[in-house]
XYZ file of N, CA and C in Angstrom:
231
model
N 0.834 -1.171 0.000
C 0.000 0.000 0.000
C 0.884 1.240 0.000
N 0.449 2.246 -0.706
C 1.187 3.497 -0.804
C 0.994 4.337 0.452
N 2.048 4.961 0.915
C 1.976 5.827 2.079
C 1.953 7.279 1.608
N 0.980 8.030 2.085
C 0.825 9.420 1.705
C 1.317 10.334 2.814
N 1.785 11.501 2.415
C 2.157 12.530 3.380
C 1.272 13.744 3.140
N 1.266 14.645 4.085
C 0.473 15.861 3.952
C 0.921 16.686 2.754
N 2.191 16.625 2.417
C 2.720 17.378 1.285
C 2.128 16.894 -0.044
N 1.765 15.613 -0.126
C 1.119 15.088 -1.331
C -0.192 15.808 -1.613
N -0.879 16.221 -0.582
C -2.176 16.873 -0.720
C -2.041 18.390 -0.829
N -1.006 18.946 -0.221
C -0.782 20.396 -0.293
C -0.416 20.843 -1.693
N 0.180 19.947 -2.477
C 0.533 20.283 -3.855
C -0.718 20.565 -4.679
N -1.814 19.922 -4.323
C -3.050 20.036 -5.076
C -3.869 21.239 -4.624
N -3.975 21.452 -3.320
C -4.842 22.496 -2.794
C -4.196 23.125 -1.554
N -4.067 24.441 -1.567
C -3.460 25.139 -0.431
C -4.357 25.157 0.793
N -5.662 24.908 0.618
C -6.581 24.905 1.762
C -6.404 23.672 2.638
N -5.760 22.651 2.128
C -5.512 21.452 2.927
C -4.323 21.749 3.827
N -4.627 22.078 5.075
C -3.601 22.536 5.994
C -3.256 21.532 7.084
N -4.023 20.440 7.161
C -3.740 19.458 8.202
C -4.178 18.071 7.759
N -3.604 17.086 8.403
C -3.984 15.712 8.119
C -5.427 15.450 8.532
N -5.884 16.139 9.577
C -7.275 16.009 10.006
C -8.226 16.411 8.885
N -7.913 17.485 8.166
C -8.777 17.927 7.066
C -8.806 16.876 5.958
N -7.670 16.272 5.645
C -7.614 15.221 4.625
C -8.505 14.057 5.034
N -8.410 13.647 6.276
C -9.216 12.526 6.766
C -10.700 12.855 6.724
N -11.058 14.052 7.121
C -12.462 14.457 7.133
C -13.042 14.481 5.719
N -12.329 15.057 4.775
C -12.798 15.112 3.387
C -12.885 13.700 2.805
N -11.873 12.889 3.053
C -11.861 11.523 2.536
C -12.992 10.700 3.113
N -13.255 10.851 4.398
C -14.356 10.127 5.045
C -15.686 10.467 4.397
N -15.938 11.746 4.201
C -17.215 12.164 3.607
C -17.361 11.672 2.173
N -16.281 11.727 1.412
C -16.337 11.251 0.032
C -16.458 9.734 -0.026
N -15.831 9.014 0.893
C -15.917 7.550 0.913
C -17.350 7.092 1.136
N -18.104 7.813 1.940
C -19.518 7.484 2.143
C -20.261 7.602 0.815
N -19.966 8.643 0.043
C -20.612 8.813 -1.263
C -20.180 7.722 -2.241
N -18.899 7.400 -2.263
C -18.378 6.389 -3.192
C -18.949 5.014 -2.880
N -19.264 4.758 -1.635
C -19.763 3.452 -1.220
C -21.199 3.183 -1.674
N -21.901 4.194 -2.095
C -23.283 3.994 -2.578
C -23.261 3.239 -3.908
N -24.247 2.373 -4.124
C -24.255 1.562 -5.362
C -24.318 2.396 -6.637
N -24.977 3.537 -6.608
C -25.136 4.353 -7.812
C -23.975 5.320 -8.036
N -23.009 5.345 -7.136
C -21.891 6.286 -7.212
C -20.920 5.917 -8.326
N -20.342 6.959 -8.905
C -19.316 6.762 -9.928
C -18.042 7.452 -9.463
N -16.964 6.727 -9.348
C -15.699 7.327 -8.920
C -15.208 8.358 -9.927
N -14.476 9.346 -9.437
C -13.939 10.405 -10.280
C -12.541 10.082 -10.797
N -11.984 8.962 -10.366
C -10.670 8.501 -10.829
C -10.805 7.047 -11.265
N -9.810 6.573 -11.988
C -9.807 5.164 -12.383
C -9.728 4.307 -11.123
N -10.634 3.378 -11.018
C -10.735 2.563 -9.808
C -9.719 1.438 -9.848
N -8.652 1.602 -9.050
C -7.627 0.573 -8.966
C -7.785 -0.256 -7.705
N -8.601 0.214 -6.772
C -8.859 -0.484 -5.514
C -10.365 -0.652 -5.336
N -10.761 -1.636 -4.568
C -12.174 -1.865 -4.295
C -12.656 -1.111 -3.064
N -11.743 -0.747 -2.179
C -12.144 -0.080 -0.948
C -12.515 1.375 -1.234
N -13.700 1.799 -0.780
C -14.127 3.177 -1.038
C -13.233 4.219 -0.387
N -12.592 3.878 0.729
C -11.713 4.851 1.379
C -10.468 5.131 0.533
N -9.934 4.115 -0.112
C -8.758 4.303 -0.960
C -9.129 5.082 -2.213
N -10.291 4.779 -2.799
C -10.770 5.511 -3.974
C -10.958 6.984 -3.614
N -11.580 7.257 -2.482
C -11.812 8.633 -2.046
C -10.493 9.348 -1.779
N -9.536 8.669 -1.194
C -8.234 9.264 -0.919
C -7.526 9.642 -2.215
N -7.611 8.795 -3.214
C -7.020 9.098 -4.518
C -7.714 10.300 -5.168
N -9.032 10.379 -5.039
C -9.761 11.521 -5.592
C -9.330 12.824 -4.938
N -9.170 12.809 -3.634
C -8.730 14.005 -2.910
C -7.304 14.357 -3.314
N -6.442 13.378 -3.407
C -5.041 13.615 -3.758
C -4.892 14.210 -5.152
N -5.763 13.798 -6.076
C -5.703 14.311 -7.444
C -6.473 15.614 -7.627
N -7.117 16.097 -6.574
C -7.831 17.369 -6.657
C -9.192 17.282 -7.309
N -9.772 16.104 -7.377
C -11.080 15.909 -7.999
C -12.235 16.263 -7.070
N -11.967 16.353 -5.771
C -13.004 16.629 -4.788
C -12.776 18.023 -4.234
N -13.789 18.862 -4.361
C -13.700 20.210 -3.830
C -14.396 20.308 -2.489
N -14.046 21.335 -1.728
C -14.660 21.533 -0.418
C -14.553 22.993 -0.041
N -15.369 23.390 0.923
C -15.325 24.754 1.448
C -15.015 24.689 2.928
N -14.184 25.603 3.375
C -13.865 25.667 4.793
C -14.860 26.575 5.495
N -14.857 26.575 6.810
C -15.801 27.398 7.563
C -15.512 28.884 7.378
N -14.316 29.247 6.948
C -14.005 30.651 6.676
C -14.730 31.140 5.425
N -15.145 30.220 4.568
C -15.895 30.568 3.376
C -17.383 30.475 3.693
N -18.224 30.359 2.692
C -19.668 30.280 2.894
C -20.083 28.920 3.419
N -20.174 28.761 4.712
C -20.599 27.491 5.293
C -19.482 26.485 5.332
N -19.804 25.312 5.833
C -18.834 24.233 5.953
C -19.335 23.064 5.121
N -19.476 23.290 3.834
C -20.081 22.288 2.942
C -19.011 21.501 2.215
N -19.465 20.422 1.590
C -18.602 19.492 0.886
C -19.142 19.358 -0.535
N -18.319 19.603 -1.534
C -18.762 19.546 -2.920
C -17.863 18.618 -3.718
N -18.467 17.964 -4.692
C -17.711 17.162 -5.641
C -17.695 17.935 -6.945
N -16.514 18.189 -7.463
C -16.402 18.973 -8.687
C -16.631 18.115 -9.899
């Protein structure tokens, strides 16, 4: 399994400032990916929804808003 660092995610989005934020975004997206009607935003190389969601976040396919912006919502681009 590949090991990720916080720097892997900072290259994609400057708003990702902590590992906690990565985990929170990945958790929310994994719930969506786990639904039967869901379509992954990246090529599915793993069956686990958490790994698929982590890859989507790492590649910048999943957008989000922080509480400093309008609300604390989660969006898929």
